[in-house]
Amino acid sequence: QVQLVESGGGLVQPGGSLRLSCAASGSIFSIYAMGWYRQAPGKQRELVAHITNGCTTNYADSVKGRFTISRDNAKNTVYLQMNSLKPEDTAVYYCNVQGGSYRPEGWEYDYWGQGTQVTVSS
């Protein structure tokens, strides 16, 4: 079975920093991208950032310049460095991994972690 283990969430004051990590384990292959999504109460889940195997990155406009996504291929792990955190960043953050064979309907697999809570408050 494939498992995504997330860590690094918690409570931080505005302007502070957190570093999230997500380690993928199990029978996983041909990863196309790893990334982070978040969902605040009453809102839809949205993309925060993702990084492809080619190391191209994409960020939500709201986090550009503050968040940095990176990965460690040897450890099959993706990181999200979050700086200058704002109360609006409060949400449950979910790790996502997609890849396998590409088909007309999309990638072969799309795995999700259980989520980690990030709360930004004074």
C-alpha positions as a Markdown table, in Angstrom:
| # | Residue | x | y | z |
|---|---|---|---|---|
| 1 | Gln | 0.0 | 0.0 | 0.0 |
| 2 | Val | 1.0 | 3.6 | -0.6 |
| 3 | Gln | 1.3 | 5.9 | 2.3 |
| 4 | Leu | 2.0 | 9.6 | 2.6 |
| 5 | Val | 3.3 | 10.7 | 6.0 |
| 6 | Glu | 3.0 | 14.4 | 6.7 |
| 7 | Ser | 4.7 | 16.3 | 9.5 |
| 8 | Gly | 5.6 | 19.9 | 10.5 |
| 9 | Gly | 2.3 | 21.4 | 11.1 |
| 10 | Gly | 1.4 | 23.3 | 14.2 |
| 11 | Leu | 0.6 | 26.7 | 15.8 |
| 12 | Val | 2.7 | 29.7 | 14.8 |
| 13 | Gln | 2.4 | 33.4 | 15.3 |
| 14 | Pro | 1.9 | 35.7 | 12.3 |
| 15 | Gly | 5.2 | 36.3 | 10.6 |
| 16 | Gly | 6.6 | 33.0 | 11.7 |
| 17 | Ser | 7.7 | 30.0 | 9.8 |
| 18 | Leu | 7.0 | 26.4 | 9.4 |
| 19 | Arg | 8.4 | 23.6 | 7.3 |
| 20 | Leu | 6.1 | 20.8 | 6.2 |
| 21 | Ser | 7.4 | 17.5 | 5.0 |
| 22 | Cys | 5.7 | 14.5 | 3.3 |
| 23 | Ala | 7.4 | 11.2 | 2.8 |
| 24 | Ala | 5.9 | 8.7 | 0.3 |
| 25 | Ser | 6.4 | 5.0 | 0.9 |
| 26 | Gly | 5.1 | 1.8 | -0.6 |
| 27 | Ser | 4.7 | 0.6 | -4.2 |
| 28 | Ile | 4.9 | 4.0 | -5.9 |
| 29 | Phe | 6.4 | 4.5 | -9.3 |
| 30 | Ser | 6.8 | 7.0 | -12.1 |
| 31 | Ile | 5.9 | 10.1 | -10.0 |
| 32 | Tyr | 5.0 | 13.1 | -12.1 |
| 33 | Ala | 4.5 | 15.6 | -9.3 |
| 34 | Met | 4.4 | 16.0 | -5.6 |
| 35 | Gly | 2.7 | 18.9 | -4.0 |
| 36 | Trp | 0.6 | 20.6 | -1.3 |
| 37 | Tyr | -3.0 | 21.6 | -1.2 |
| 38 | Arg | -4.9 | 23.2 | 1.7 |
| 39 | Gln | -8.4 | 23.6 | 2.8 |
| 40 | Ala | -9.8 | 26.1 | 5.2 |
| 41 | Pro | -13.2 | 25.7 | 6.9 |
| 42 | Gly | -16.0 | 26.5 | 4.5 |
| 43 | Lys | -13.7 | 26.7 | 1.5 |
| 44 | Gln | -12.7 | 24.4 | -1.3 |
| 45 | Arg | -9.4 | 22.6 | -1.4 |
| 46 | Glu | -6.9 | 24.6 | -3.3 |
| 47 | Leu | -3.4 | 24.1 | -4.7 |
| 48 | Val | -0.6 | 25.7 | -2.7 |
| 49 | Ala | 2.4 | 24.5 | -4.6 |
| 50 | His | 3.7 | 21.5 | -6.6 |
| 51 | Ile | 6.9 | 20.3 | -8.1 |
| 52 | Thr | 7.4 | 17.9 | -11.0 |
| 53 | Asn | 10.1 | 15.4 | -11.6 |
| 54 | Gly | 11.7 | 18.0 | -13.9 |
| 55 | Cys | 11.9 | 20.3 | -10.9 |
| 56 | Thr | 9.4 | 22.8 | -12.4 |
| 57 | Thr | 7.3 | 24.5 | -9.7 |
| 58 | Asn | 4.0 | 26.2 | -9.5 |
| 59 | Tyr | 2.6 | 28.3 | -6.7 |
| 60 | Ala | -0.7 | 29.8 | -5.7 |
| 61 | Asp | -0.6 | 33.6 | -6.2 |
| 62 | Ser | -1.3 | 34.1 | -2.5 |
| 63 | Val | 1.9 | 32.3 | -1.4 |
| 64 | Lys | 4.4 | 33.4 | -4.1 |
| 65 | Gly | 7.5 | 34.9 | -2.5 |
| 66 | Arg | 6.7 | 33.4 | 0.9 |
| 67 | Phe | 6.6 | 29.6 | 0.3 |
| 68 | Thr | 9.1 | 27.4 | -1.3 |
| 69 | Ile | 8.6 | 23.8 | -2.4 |
| 70 | Ser | 11.4 | 21.3 | -2.8 |
| 71 | Arg | 12.0 | 17.6 | -3.0 |
| 72 | Asp | 14.5 | 14.9 | -2.1 |
| 73 | Asn | 14.4 | 12.1 | -4.6 |
| 74 | Ala | 16.5 | 9.8 | -2.5 |
| 75 | Lys | 14.1 | 10.0 | 0.4 |
| 76 | Asn | 11.0 | 10.3 | -1.8 |
| 77 | Thr | 10.0 | 13.4 | 0.2 |
| 78 | Val | 8.6 | 16.8 | -0.6 |
| 79 | Tyr | 9.0 | 19.8 | 1.6 |
| 80 | Leu | 7.2 | 23.1 | 1.9 |
| 81 | Gln | 9.0 | 25.9 | 3.6 |
| 82 | Met | 6.5 | 28.5 | 4.7 |
| 83 | Asn | 7.8 | 32.0 | 5.7 |
| 84 | Ser | 6.0 | 35.2 | 6.7 |
| 85 | Leu | 2.9 | 33.2 | 7.6 |
| 86 | Lys | -0.4 | 35.0 | 7.8 |
| 87 | Pro | -3.7 | 34.2 | 9.6 |
| 88 | Glu | -5.1 | 33.6 | 6.1 |
| 89 | Asp | -2.7 | 30.6 | 5.7 |
| 90 | Thr | -4.6 | 28.7 | 8.5 |
| 91 | Ala | -5.9 | 25.5 | 7.0 |
| 92 | Val | -5.4 | 21.8 | 6.8 |
| 93 | Tyr | -2.5 | 21.1 | 4.5 |
| 94 | Tyr | -2.6 | 17.9 | 2.4 |
| 95 | Cys | 0.2 | 16.2 | 0.6 |
| 96 | Asn | -0.5 | 15.0 | -2.9 |
| 97 | Val | 1.4 | 12.6 | -5.3 |
| 98 | Gln | 0.3 | 11.9 | -8.8 |
| 99 | Gly | 1.9 | 10.0 | -11.7 |
| 100 | Gly | 2.1 | 6.6 | -13.3 |
| 101 | Ser | 1.0 | 6.3 | -16.9 |
| 102 | Tyr | -0.9 | 9.2 | -18.4 |
| 103 | Arg | -4.2 | 8.4 | -19.9 |
| 104 | Pro | -6.9 | 10.6 | -21.6 |
| 105 | Glu | -8.7 | 10.9 | -18.2 |
| 106 | Gly | -5.6 | 11.8 | -16.3 |
| 107 | Trp | -2.7 | 10.3 | -14.4 |
| 108 | Glu | -2.8 | 6.7 | -13.3 |
| 109 | Tyr | -2.8 | 7.5 | -9.6 |
| 110 | Asp | -3.5 | 10.4 | -7.4 |
| 111 | Tyr | -2.6 | 9.8 | -3.7 |
| 112 | Trp | -3.4 | 12.0 | -0.7 |
| 113 | Gly | -2.1 | 12.3 | 2.8 |
| 114 | Gln | -4.4 | 12.6 | 5.8 |
| 115 | Gly | -3.6 | 16.3 | 6.3 |
| 116 | Thr | -1.8 | 18.3 | 8.9 |
| 117 | Gln | -3.2 | 21.4 | 10.6 |
| 118 | Val | -1.5 | 24.7 | 10.3 |
| 119 | Thr | -2.8 | 27.5 | 12.5 |
| 120 | Val | -1.4 | 31.0 | 12.3 |
| 121 | Ser | -2.6 | 33.1 | 15.2 |
| 122 | Ser | -1.4 | 35.5 | 17.9 |
